[in-house]
Coordinates of C-alpha atoms in Angstrom, one line a residue:
Chain A
M1 CA 4.6 62.7 -29.5
S2 CA 5.9 61.0 -32.8
K3 CA 5.0 62.9 -36.0
P4 CA 5.8 60.3 -38.8
F5 CA 3.9 62.5 -41.3
S6 CA 6.3 65.3 -40.7
V7 CA 9.7 63.6 -41.0
S8 CA 11.1 62.5 -44.4
R9 CA 12.4 59.1 -44.9
R10 CA 16.0 60.3 -45.3
Q11 CA 15.8 62.3 -42.0
A12 CA 14.3 59.3 -40.2
L13 CA 17.2 57.2 -41.4
I14 CA 19.8 59.5 -40.3
A15 CA 18.2 60.4 -36.8
G16 CA 17.7 56.6 -36.3
A17 CA 21.4 55.8 -36.9
A18 CA 22.5 58.4 -34.4
G19 CA 19.6 58.3 -31.9
L20 CA 19.5 54.5 -31.5
A21 CA 23.2 53.8 -31.3
G22 CA 23.5 51.3 -28.6
A23 CA 20.0 51.2 -27.4
A24 CA 18.6 49.1 -30.0
A25 CA 19.7 47.4 -33.5
A26 CA 20.5 50.1 -36.0
P27 CA 18.3 50.1 -39.0
L28 CA 19.3 47.7 -42.0
A29 CA 19.9 49.4 -45.3
G30 CA 16.8 50.6 -46.8
Q31 CA 15.1 50.3 -43.3
T32 CA 13.6 53.4 -41.6
A33 CA 14.2 53.7 -37.8
D34 CA 10.6 53.2 -37.4
Q35 CA 10.8 50.0 -39.2
A36 CA 13.6 48.9 -37.4
A37 CA 12.2 49.5 -34.1
R38 CA 8.8 47.9 -35.2
A39 CA 10.8 44.9 -36.2
R40 CA 11.7 44.4 -32.4
V41 CA 7.9 44.8 -31.3
P42 CA 6.5 41.5 -30.4
A43 CA 3.2 40.5 -32.1
D44 CA 1.8 40.7 -28.4
P45 CA 3.7 42.4 -25.6
T46 CA 1.3 40.8 -23.0
K47 CA 2.8 37.1 -23.8
I48 CA 6.5 37.7 -23.6
Q49 CA 8.8 39.0 -20.7
G50 CA 10.4 42.3 -21.6
P51 CA 13.9 43.2 -21.1
G52 CA 15.2 43.7 -17.6
A53 CA 16.2 46.7 -15.7
T54 CA 19.0 49.0 -16.7
D55 CA 21.4 51.5 -15.5
V56 CA 20.6 54.2 -17.7
G57 CA 17.3 54.5 -19.7
A58 CA 16.8 55.5 -23.2
R59 CA 14.0 56.9 -25.2
S60 CA 11.3 54.5 -26.8
P61 CA 12.9 53.8 -30.2
F62 CA 9.8 55.2 -31.8
E63 CA 10.7 58.7 -30.3
R64 CA 13.4 60.4 -31.7
P65 CA 13.4 64.2 -30.7
A66 CA 16.7 65.8 -31.8
R67 CA 18.3 69.3 -31.7
L68 CA 19.1 71.0 -34.8
S69 CA 22.6 72.2 -35.3
G70 CA 22.3 72.3 -39.1
G71 CA 25.9 71.9 -39.6
R72 CA 26.8 75.1 -37.2
R73 CA 29.3 74.6 -34.7
T74 CA 28.1 77.3 -32.4
S75 CA 24.4 76.7 -31.9
S76 CA 21.8 73.9 -32.0
Q77 CA 17.8 74.5 -31.5
T78 CA 15.5 72.7 -29.0
P79 CA 12.7 70.7 -31.0
L80 CA 9.8 72.6 -29.5
Q81 CA 7.3 71.0 -31.5
D82 CA 8.2 67.6 -30.2
L83 CA 8.0 68.7 -26.4
S84 CA 5.0 68.6 -24.1
G85 CA 4.6 70.5 -20.9
I86 CA 7.3 73.1 -19.9
I87 CA 10.6 71.3 -19.0
T88 CA 13.1 70.8 -21.7
P89 CA 14.9 67.4 -21.5
A90 CA 18.5 68.5 -20.8
D91 CA 19.9 66.6 -23.7
L92 CA 17.6 68.6 -25.9
H93 CA 18.2 72.1 -24.2
F94 CA 19.3 74.5 -27.0
E95 CA 23.2 75.3 -27.3
R96 CA 24.8 78.4 -28.2
H97 CA 28.7 79.0 -27.7
H98 CA 31.4 81.2 -29.2
A99 CA 34.3 78.6 -29.1
G100 CA 32.7 75.1 -28.8
V101 CA 32.0 73.2 -25.6
P102 CA 35.2 73.2 -23.3
A103 CA 36.1 70.0 -21.3
I104 CA 36.4 70.6 -17.6
D105 CA 37.6 68.5 -14.9
P106 CA 35.2 69.0 -12.0
E107 CA 38.0 68.3 -9.4
R108 CA 40.3 71.2 -11.0
Y109 CA 37.3 73.5 -11.4
S110 CA 37.4 76.6 -9.3
L111 CA 35.4 80.0 -9.1
L112 CA 37.4 83.2 -8.2
I113 CA 35.6 86.2 -6.8
H114 CA 37.6 89.5 -6.5
G115 CA 37.6 93.1 -7.3
M116 CA 35.7 95.3 -4.9
V117 CA 35.3 92.7 -2.1
E118 CA 37.1 92.6 1.3
R119 CA 38.1 89.0 0.9
P120 CA 39.0 87.8 -2.7
M121 CA 37.8 84.1 -2.5
V122 CA 38.2 80.9 -4.4
F123 CA 35.4 78.2 -4.2
T124 CA 35.8 74.6 -5.3
L125 CA 32.8 72.9 -6.7
A126 CA 32.4 71.1 -3.5
E127 CA 32.4 74.2 -1.5
L128 CA 29.6 75.6 -3.9
K129 CA 27.5 72.6 -3.4
R130 CA 28.0 73.0 0.3
F131 CA 26.4 76.4 0.6
P132 CA 22.7 76.6 1.2
G133 CA 21.2 75.7 -2.2
R134 CA 18.1 76.6 -4.2
S135 CA 16.4 75.1 -7.2
I136 CA 14.2 77.2 -9.7
I137 CA 12.4 76.5 -12.9
R138 CA 13.1 79.1 -15.3
F139 CA 13.5 79.4 -19.0
L140 CA 16.8 80.2 -20.9
E141 CA 16.6 82.1 -24.3
C142 CA 19.3 83.4 -26.6
S143 CA 18.5 87.0 -27.8
G144 CA 19.0 86.1 -31.3
N145 CA 16.1 83.6 -31.0
G146 CA 13.3 84.3 -33.4
G147 CA 14.9 86.3 -36.2
R148 CA 13.3 84.1 -38.8
A149 CA 9.8 85.5 -37.9
Y150 CA 11.0 89.0 -38.0
G151 CA 11.1 91.3 -40.8
R152 CA 9.7 91.9 -44.3
D153 CA 11.7 88.9 -45.7
A154 CA 9.7 86.4 -43.6
Q155 CA 7.7 85.0 -46.7
D156 CA 5.4 82.1 -45.9
A157 CA 7.9 79.6 -44.9
E158 CA 8.5 75.9 -44.3
V159 CA 10.0 76.3 -40.9
S160 CA 9.2 74.6 -37.7
P161 CA 8.9 76.1 -34.1
Q162 CA 12.3 74.4 -33.6
Q163 CA 14.0 76.4 -36.5
I164 CA 12.2 79.6 -35.4
D165 CA 12.3 79.8 -31.7
G166 CA 14.2 76.7 -30.7
L167 CA 16.9 78.9 -28.7
T168 CA 14.6 78.7 -25.8
S169 CA 14.4 76.1 -23.1
T170 CA 13.3 75.3 -19.7
S171 CA 14.9 73.6 -16.8
E172 CA 15.0 73.2 -13.3
W173 CA 18.4 74.8 -12.1
T174 CA 20.0 74.1 -8.8
G175 CA 22.8 76.0 -7.3
V176 CA 23.8 78.6 -4.8
P177 CA 22.4 82.3 -4.8
L178 CA 25.2 84.5 -6.1
S179 CA 24.4 87.1 -3.2
T180 CA 25.4 84.3 -0.8
L181 CA 28.8 84.2 -2.3
L182 CA 29.1 87.9 -2.4
R183 CA 28.6 88.0 1.2
E184 CA 31.1 85.5 1.6
A185 CA 33.7 87.5 -0.2
G186 CA 32.4 90.8 1.6
A187 CA 31.2 92.7 -1.4
S188 CA 31.7 96.4 -1.4
P189 CA 28.4 98.2 -1.2
K190 CA 29.9 100.8 -3.9
A191 CA 30.3 97.9 -6.4
T192 CA 27.5 98.3 -9.2
W193 CA 28.6 95.9 -11.8
F194 CA 30.4 92.5 -12.0
L195 CA 32.3 91.0 -14.8
A196 CA 31.4 87.2 -15.3
E197 CA 33.9 85.3 -17.3
A198 CA 34.1 81.7 -19.0
M199 CA 36.7 79.1 -19.1
D200 CA 36.0 78.2 -22.8
A201 CA 38.3 79.2 -25.6
A202 CA 36.6 82.4 -26.0
V203 CA 37.0 83.4 -22.4
M204 CA 33.7 84.6 -22.8
T205 CA 32.8 87.7 -20.7
R206 CA 30.0 89.9 -19.8
S207 CA 29.2 92.9 -17.5
I208 CA 26.1 92.5 -15.3
P209 CA 24.6 95.0 -13.0
I210 CA 25.1 94.0 -9.4
A211 CA 21.4 94.6 -8.5
K212 CA 20.9 91.2 -10.3
A213 CA 23.1 89.5 -8.1
Y214 CA 21.2 90.7 -5.2
D215 CA 17.9 89.9 -7.0
D216 CA 17.7 86.2 -8.1
A217 CA 21.2 85.5 -9.9
M218 CA 22.6 82.0 -9.0
I219 CA 25.7 80.0 -9.6
V220 CA 24.1 76.8 -10.9
Y221 CA 25.6 73.3 -11.0
G222 CA 22.5 71.2 -11.4
Q223 CA 19.9 70.9 -14.3
N224 CA 16.7 68.9 -14.2
G225 CA 18.0 66.7 -11.3
E226 CA 21.6 66.0 -12.6
A227 CA 24.7 67.9 -13.1
L228 CA 24.5 70.6 -15.9
R229 CA 25.3 69.2 -19.0
P230 CA 28.5 70.3 -20.7
E231 CA 26.6 72.3 -23.3
Q232 CA 25.1 74.4 -20.5
G233 CA 28.3 75.1 -18.5
Y234 CA 29.5 72.0 -16.7
P235 CA 30.4 72.0 -13.8
A236 CA 28.8 75.6 -12.9
R237 CA 27.4 78.5 -14.6
L238 CA 26.0 82.0 -13.9
F239 CA 22.0 81.7 -14.2
L240 CA 20.5 85.0 -14.5
P241 CA 16.5 84.4 -14.7
G242 CA 14.8 86.4 -17.5
F243 CA 18.1 87.8 -18.8
E244 CA 19.2 87.0 -22.3
G245 CA 21.2 83.7 -22.7
S246 CA 24.7 85.1 -23.4
S247 CA 24.7 87.0 -20.0
N248 CA 24.4 83.8 -18.2
V249 CA 27.9 83.0 -18.8
K250 CA 28.7 79.2 -18.7
W251 CA 31.8 77.3 -17.4
I252 CA 32.2 80.2 -15.2
R253 CA 35.5 80.8 -13.5
R254 CA 35.8 84.4 -12.5
I255 CA 33.6 87.1 -11.2
E256 CA 35.1 90.6 -10.7
L257 CA 33.1 93.5 -8.8
A258 CA 33.6 96.9 -10.2
D259 CA 32.0 100.4 -10.3
R260 CA 31.5 100.3 -13.9
P261 CA 30.8 97.9 -16.9
F262 CA 33.6 96.5 -18.7
M263 CA 32.5 97.0 -22.2
T264 CA 33.2 93.6 -23.4
R265 CA 32.8 92.8 -27.3
E266 CA 29.6 90.7 -26.4
E267 CA 28.1 93.9 -25.0
T268 CA 29.1 96.1 -27.6
S269 CA 29.9 94.9 -31.1
K270 CA 27.3 92.1 -30.3
Y271 CA 24.1 92.0 -28.3
T272 CA 23.3 95.5 -28.8
D273 CA 20.0 96.7 -30.5
P274 CA 20.3 99.4 -33.2
L275 CA 17.2 101.5 -33.2
P276 CA 15.5 103.7 -35.9
D277 CA 16.6 107.0 -34.1
G278 CA 20.2 106.1 -34.9
T279 CA 21.3 104.8 -31.7
A280 CA 21.8 101.5 -30.4
R281 CA 20.6 99.8 -27.0
M282 CA 23.2 98.5 -24.7
F283 CA 22.8 96.0 -21.7
S284 CA 19.2 95.2 -23.1
F285 CA 19.1 92.2 -20.7
V286 CA 15.6 91.4 -19.9
L287 CA 13.6 89.3 -22.6
D288 CA 10.0 90.7 -23.1
A289 CA 7.0 88.5 -23.2
K290 CA 6.6 86.2 -26.0
S291 CA 4.8 83.1 -27.1
I292 CA 4.6 80.7 -30.1
I293 CA 2.3 78.0 -31.1
T294 CA 4.1 74.7 -31.3
E295 CA 1.0 72.6 -32.6
P296 CA -0.2 72.7 -35.3
A297 CA 2.8 74.4 -37.0
W298 CA 5.1 73.2 -39.8
P299 CA 5.8 70.4 -40.7
D300 CA 2.4 69.2 -39.2
R301 CA -0.6 68.6 -41.7
L302 CA -4.0 68.3 -40.3
T303 CA -5.4 65.2 -41.5
G304 CA -9.2 66.5 -41.5
P305 CA -11.8 69.1 -40.1
G306 CA -12.8 68.5 -36.6
W307 CA -11.4 69.2 -33.2
W308 CA -7.7 70.0 -32.6
E309 CA -5.9 71.5 -29.8
I310 CA -3.8 74.3 -30.3
R311 CA -1.0 74.3 -28.1
G312 CA 2.1 76.4 -27.6
L313 CA 4.6 78.0 -24.9
A314 CA 4.7 81.5 -23.7
W315 CA 7.2 83.2 -21.4
S316 CA 8.5 86.7 -20.1
G317 CA 11.8 87.8 -18.6
R318 CA 9.8 90.3 -16.3
G319 CA 7.6 87.8 -14.3
R320 CA 4.8 85.7 -14.7
I321 CA 2.5 85.0 -18.0
T322 CA -0.9 86.4 -17.0
R323 CA -2.7 85.7 -20.2
V324 CA -2.3 84.1 -23.7
E325 CA -4.9 84.7 -26.4
V326 CA -5.2 82.8 -29.5
S327 CA -6.7 83.7 -32.8
A328 CA -7.7 81.6 -35.6
D329 CA -8.5 84.1 -38.1
G330 CA -5.4 86.1 -38.4
G331 CA -6.1 88.4 -35.5
R332 CA -9.6 89.7 -36.1
T333 CA -10.9 87.8 -33.0
W334 CA -9.0 86.4 -30.1
M335 CA -9.8 83.8 -27.3
V336 CA -8.3 83.4 -23.9
A337 CA -6.2 80.1 -23.8
T338 CA -5.9 77.8 -21.0
L339 CA -2.5 78.0 -19.0
D340 CA -1.4 74.8 -17.6
D341 CA -0.2 74.7 -13.9
P342 CA 2.4 75.7 -12.9
V343 CA 2.5 79.2 -14.1
L344 CA 5.9 80.5 -12.7
P345 CA 7.6 83.6 -13.1
K346 CA 10.3 83.8 -15.9
C347 CA 9.4 80.2 -17.2
H348 CA 8.0 78.6 -20.0
T349 CA 4.2 78.5 -19.4
R350 CA 2.1 76.0 -21.5
F351 CA -1.0 77.2 -23.2
R352 CA -3.9 75.4 -24.9
M353 CA -7.1 76.1 -26.8
P354 CA -9.3 73.7 -28.3
W355 CA -9.9 74.6 -31.9
R356 CA -12.8 73.1 -34.3
W357 CA -11.3 73.6 -37.7
N358 CA -13.8 73.8 -40.3
G359 CA -11.5 72.7 -43.4
L360 CA -11.0 76.2 -44.8
A361 CA -7.7 78.3 -44.7
A362 CA -7.2 79.9 -41.4
T363 CA -4.4 81.9 -39.8
L364 CA -3.4 81.1 -36.1
M365 CA -1.6 83.4 -33.7
S366 CA -0.8 83.7 -30.1
R367 CA -0.5 86.8 -28.0
A368 CA 1.1 86.8 -24.6
T369 CA 0.7 89.1 -21.7
D370 CA 2.7 89.4 -18.8
E371 CA 2.4 90.6 -15.2
T372 CA 3.7 94.2 -15.9
G373 CA 1.0 94.3 -18.7
Y374 CA 3.3 94.1 -21.6
V375 CA 1.6 92.7 -24.4
Q376 CA 3.3 90.8 -27.2
P377 CA 3.4 93.3 -30.0
T378 CA 2.6 92.6 -33.8
T379 CA 5.6 92.4 -36.2
Q380 CA 4.5 95.9 -37.6
A381 CA 4.5 97.3 -34.2
L382 CA 7.9 95.8 -33.3
I383 CA 9.4 97.1 -36.6
A384 CA 8.0 100.4 -36.0
A385 CA 9.8 100.7 -32.6
R386 CA 13.1 98.9 -33.6
G387 CA 13.7 99.3 -37.3
P388 CA 13.6 96.4 -40.0
S389 CA 17.3 95.4 -39.7
T390 CA 17.8 95.8 -35.9
S391 CA 19.6 92.9 -34.2
Y392 CA 18.1 90.6 -31.3
H393 CA 15.0 90.5 -29.1
Y394 CA 12.5 89.4 -31.8
N395 CA 9.5 88.7 -29.8
N396 CA 6.7 89.9 -32.3
I397 CA 3.7 87.6 -32.7
R398 CA 4.2 84.6 -34.6
A399 CA 1.4 83.5 -37.2
W400 CA 0.8 80.1 -38.8
R401 CA -1.3 79.9 -42.1
V402 CA -3.2 76.6 -42.4
A403 CA -4.1 75.9 -45.8
A404 CA -7.1 74.0 -46.9
D405 CA -5.1 70.9 -47.5
G406 CA -4.0 70.8 -43.8
T407 CA -0.6 71.9 -44.5
V408 CA 0.7 74.7 -42.0
R409 CA 3.4 77.4 -42.7
L410 CA 4.9 80.4 -41.0
A411 CA 3.0 83.3 -42.1
G412 CA 5.5 85.9 -43.1
G413 CA 5.2 89.6 -44.4
T414 CA 3.1 92.3 -42.7
I415 CA 1.3 90.2 -39.8
Chain B
M1 CA 26.3 50.3 -4.8
T2 CA 23.6 49.6 -2.3
Q3 CA 21.7 52.0 -0.5
M4 CA 19.8 51.4 2.7
F5 CA 16.5 53.4 3.7
Y6 CA 15.3 53.7 7.2
P7 CA 11.5 54.7 7.0
G8 CA 10.9 56.9 10.0
G9 CA 14.6 57.9 10.5
H10 CA 15.3 61.1 12.0
G11 CA 18.8 62.0 11.2
G12 CA 17.7 65.1 9.3
F13 CA 16.0 66.7 12.3
H14 CA 19.0 67.2 14.5
G15 CA 19.9 70.8 13.4
G16 CA 16.4 71.9 13.9
H17 CA 16.1 70.4 17.3
G18 CA 19.5 71.9 18.4
S19 CA 18.7 75.5 17.2
S20 CA 15.2 75.7 19.0
R21 CA 16.6 74.4 22.3
T22 CA 19.1 77.3 22.2
T23 CA 16.2 79.8 21.6
C24 CA 14.4 77.9 24.6
R25 CA 16.9 78.8 27.1
A26 CA 15.8 82.4 27.0
A27 CA 12.1 81.4 26.8
L28 CA 9.8 82.3 29.6
A29 CA 7.1 79.8 28.9
A30 CA 8.3 76.3 29.3
A31 CA 5.2 74.6 27.6
A32 CA 5.5 76.9 24.5
C33 CA 9.3 75.9 24.4
L34 CA 8.4 72.1 24.5
L35 CA 6.1 72.5 21.6
A36 CA 8.7 74.7 19.8
A37 CA 11.3 71.8 20.3
H38 CA 9.5 69.4 18.0
V39 CA 9.4 71.7 14.8
A40 CA 11.8 74.7 14.2
T41 CA 11.7 76.8 11.2
A42 CA 14.8 76.6 9.0
Q43 CA 16.7 79.9 9.0
A44 CA 19.1 80.9 6.3
P45 CA 22.5 82.0 8.1
T46 CA 23.1 85.6 7.5
A47 CA 26.9 85.8 8.2
P48 CA 29.8 84.4 6.0
L49 CA 29.9 80.5 6.5
G50 CA 33.7 80.4 6.2
L51 CA 33.5 78.2 3.0
G52 CA 36.1 78.6 0.3
R53 CA 39.6 80.0 0.7
A54 CA 41.4 83.3 0.4
A55 CA 42.7 83.8 -3.1
T56 CA 46.3 84.5 -3.5
A57 CA 47.4 87.8 -5.6
D58 CA 49.2 85.4 -8.1
E59 CA 45.9 83.5 -8.7
I60 CA 44.0 86.7 -9.3
R61 CA 46.9 88.2 -11.6
A62 CA 46.9 84.9 -13.8
L63 CA 43.2 85.3 -14.5
D64 CA 42.6 88.9 -14.2
I65 CA 43.1 89.8 -18.0
D66 CA 40.2 92.4 -18.7
A67 CA 40.9 95.7 -19.9
A68 CA 38.2 98.4 -19.5
P69 CA 37.5 101.7 -21.5
D70 CA 39.3 104.0 -18.6
G71 CA 42.4 101.7 -19.2
R72 CA 42.4 99.8 -16.1
G73 CA 43.7 96.4 -16.9
L74 CA 45.6 97.3 -20.0
P75 CA 48.9 95.7 -19.5
L76 CA 52.5 97.4 -20.4
G77 CA 53.7 97.1 -23.9
R78 CA 53.3 99.1 -27.1
G79 CA 52.7 98.8 -30.7
T80 CA 52.0 100.5 -34.0
A81 CA 50.5 99.8 -37.3
A82 CA 53.6 99.1 -38.9
E83 CA 54.4 96.5 -36.3
G84 CA 51.0 95.0 -36.3
S85 CA 50.8 94.7 -40.2
P86 CA 52.9 91.4 -40.5
I87 CA 51.4 90.0 -37.6
Y88 CA 48.1 90.5 -39.0
A89 CA 49.0 89.1 -42.3
A90 CA 50.3 86.0 -40.5
K91 CA 47.8 85.3 -37.9
C92 CA 44.5 86.9 -39.0
A93 CA 44.3 87.5 -42.5
S94 CA 43.5 83.9 -43.4
C95 CA 39.9 84.4 -41.9
H96 CA 39.4 88.1 -41.8
G97 CA 41.0 89.0 -45.2
V98 CA 44.1 90.6 -46.2
K99 CA 42.9 94.1 -45.4
G100 CA 40.2 93.1 -42.9
E101 CA 37.5 92.8 -45.5
G102 CA 36.2 89.6 -44.1
G103 CA 36.4 86.2 -45.4
T104 CA 35.3 82.9 -43.4
A105 CA 35.1 85.2 -40.4
E106 CA 33.8 88.6 -39.8
R107 CA 34.8 91.8 -41.6
L108 CA 36.9 94.1 -39.3
V109 CA 37.3 97.1 -41.5
G110 CA 35.3 99.7 -43.1
R111 CA 33.2 102.9 -42.4
N112 CA 29.8 104.0 -44.1
D113 CA 29.0 107.3 -45.7
G114 CA 29.0 110.1 -43.3
D115 CA 29.4 107.4 -40.6
S116 CA 25.9 106.8 -40.9
F117 CA 24.6 104.8 -37.8
A118 CA 21.3 103.8 -39.5
F119 CA 21.7 100.3 -38.8
A120 CA 18.2 99.5 -37.7
T121 CA 16.7 100.9 -41.1
N122 CA 19.6 100.0 -43.4
A123 CA 20.7 96.4 -43.7
R124 CA 23.5 97.2 -46.3
L125 CA 25.7 99.3 -43.8
V126 CA 29.0 97.6 -42.9
R127 CA 29.3 96.7 -39.3
T128 CA 32.9 97.1 -38.3
I129 CA 35.1 98.2 -35.6
G130 CA 35.3 101.4 -37.3
S131 CA 31.7 101.8 -37.9
Y132 CA 30.1 100.3 -34.7
W133 CA 32.6 99.5 -31.8
P134 CA 32.2 102.3 -29.1
Y135 CA 35.3 101.5 -27.3
A136 CA 39.1 100.9 -28.5
T137 CA 39.9 99.3 -25.3
T138 CA 37.3 96.3 -26.2
L139 CA 39.5 95.4 -29.2
Y140 CA 42.6 94.9 -27.0
D141 CA 40.6 93.0 -24.5
Y142 CA 38.7 90.9 -27.1
T143 CA 41.9 90.3 -29.3
A144 CA 44.1 89.3 -26.3
R145 CA 41.4 86.8 -24.8
S146 CA 39.7 85.2 -27.9
M147 CA 42.0 85.5 -31.0
P148 CA 43.5 84.4 -33.1
F149 CA 40.6 81.8 -33.2
S150 CA 42.5 78.6 -33.3
Q151 CA 45.3 79.6 -30.9
P152 CA 43.5 82.0 -28.4
G153 CA 45.4 83.6 -25.6
T154 CA 48.9 83.4 -27.3
L155 CA 49.6 87.0 -28.4
T156 CA 52.0 89.0 -26.4
P157 CA 50.9 92.5 -25.2
D158 CA 53.2 94.1 -27.8
E159 CA 51.9 92.0 -30.5
T160 CA 48.3 92.9 -29.4
Y161 CA 49.0 96.6 -29.3
G162 CA 50.4 96.5 -32.8
L163 CA 47.4 94.5 -34.0
V164 CA 44.9 97.1 -32.4
A165 CA 47.2 99.9 -33.9
Y166 CA 47.0 98.2 -37.4
L167 CA 43.2 97.6 -37.3
L168 CA 42.5 101.2 -36.0
F169 CA 44.7 102.6 -38.8
L170 CA 43.0 100.4 -41.5
N171 CA 39.6 101.8 -40.0
G172 CA 40.6 105.3 -40.3
V173 CA 40.5 106.0 -36.7
I174 CA 44.2 106.8 -35.7
P175 CA 47.0 107.9 -37.8
E176 CA 49.6 105.5 -39.4
G177 CA 52.3 106.5 -37.0
A178 CA 50.3 106.3 -33.7
V179 CA 51.7 104.3 -30.8
M180 CA 49.1 102.3 -29.1
N181 CA 49.9 101.7 -25.4
Q182 CA 48.3 101.7 -21.8
A183 CA 47.9 105.5 -21.8
S184 CA 47.1 106.3 -25.6
L185 CA 44.5 103.5 -26.2
P186 CA 41.8 104.5 -23.8
K187 CA 42.0 108.0 -25.3
V188 CA 41.2 106.8 -28.9
A189 CA 37.8 108.5 -30.0
M190 CA 35.8 105.8 -31.6
P191 CA 33.5 107.1 -34.3
A192 CA 30.5 105.2 -32.9
R193 CA 31.0 106.1 -29.3
D194 CA 28.2 108.4 -28.8
H195 CA 25.5 106.3 -30.4
F196 CA 25.1 103.8 -27.4
V197 CA 22.3 104.3 -25.0
P198 CA 20.9 102.5 -22.0
D199 CA 18.0 100.2 -22.2
N200 CA 14.8 102.0 -21.7
R201 CA 12.5 99.1 -21.8
Q202 CA 10.8 98.6 -18.6
G203 CA 7.6 96.3 -19.2
G204 CA 4.2 97.6 -19.1
P205 CA 2.1 98.6 -22.1
T206 CA 4.6 100.3 -24.3
V207 CA 6.6 98.6 -27.0
R208 CA 10.1 100.1 -27.1

């Protein structure tokens, strides 16, 4: 859905120039991307043959959803507010990497499995694809996602769902269960952990409990019907449903089975959660239930009172979302939202609630519950449990303040 | 590229037919067998499929670069702070600061008053190798695999041991003359070691 009111003219010019390259005429000087697109629309499309078939499709020149890298080299965020349903188009899947996106020749790619196995094995990409496969639809979220909605510093802010929570995406992933590969290598029953190692310039590593391998871990090579995108680990990555993004090692080259964790930098110095009692939690893999209203949200502006649909996403790393409640009065009263099918475990779930806006200031909130009975906590409750300056796993309730003029801002502070 | 489609083609059913026929040899009721022959349920294989190939010892050695807290995986070699200092100045200081105080890249050196670990409640604490890292071997492993940022994987074991010794010395964790090697590095007691706890979240109604 295009939101012309939400995009500044400058942004539109830039996005247009980047997004339309090759697909349509670049905007002329002083022309917005929409104006350029409009100039190519015939007065009456029913009276003129359209362009013919193409080998690779492109978005309507009027639709320009884009990731936000904001000058950062190591991450870009999914435009949650521009998407419908639960699937993230592959080219809009968020990115997070430590040393850029490596270029890998699929012909030269291979995965080594060794350590506590009877038969250390090497698998080419073609061999990985020959194993009995599986496709699953699951979310993937960076554990640093949502930091902007946490803590006392979060004042009423002009930040979009993309800027707050854009480090989560959902795809259909296709690959081979890791348990199948471990059987092929003859994994020792005494192995309790495995190391997953990437072939990027960080040679990124994480230790994973082997139980996850026998539960639902996969080596995936497909994303939304095509090969993985380079940013998501082409040609193959580890996929651990419900586990924090960084443990889903991309560009995976090696798996080593062991009887203890390896204590890599990304599970000690980073991706650990300091707690108020002077400890820090390690191996806090599972992402607890969370939700965010993606519409209305900044930079939307409600054009007038009347019926609007509150829409958003909810997800939990522990299983299915069983309920999402929405409040339009800052949490005093809650209503149960409708969940769109499919409601899948460890997957973005779309919720909706019709809302009749009376034109007065309102505070919109959403609260997700998952199948374990876990209820998304308030910011105050999460700060009480984790401390104001903890790191990672910010799943507190997000609130949006709608002003009488229809503008919407992230409500910060004590909510 | 032309692709042909044959509506009603049956190429995909051969496997199912064959496997149900095998089952039928042992079946007593011929009628039941005939029925089963039309539709068989796919069964996932439960034994290795014989795909892939055995890894060679050389292949494993080339990739197996990790070093664990118990010292497994640490290579032969040695280094001291005095040996690491000039390497640090040449290869690390430009990003991490002359004394590890930070620059364009993270701060690496520093302790907090009383070795406070109140990171969750005090945002002003410095988070460094000396104040937050639980294992000294992690420093070896990470430096060898990922640093220096613009030329990762180029340090020799001796250089890496020297850099590790220098950074541990600057953090006040080891004395200036201490030699870091396969045997001594795993024994280094990191100040933050005992602050780390396993994840105790488990779903359900409690917020942890």
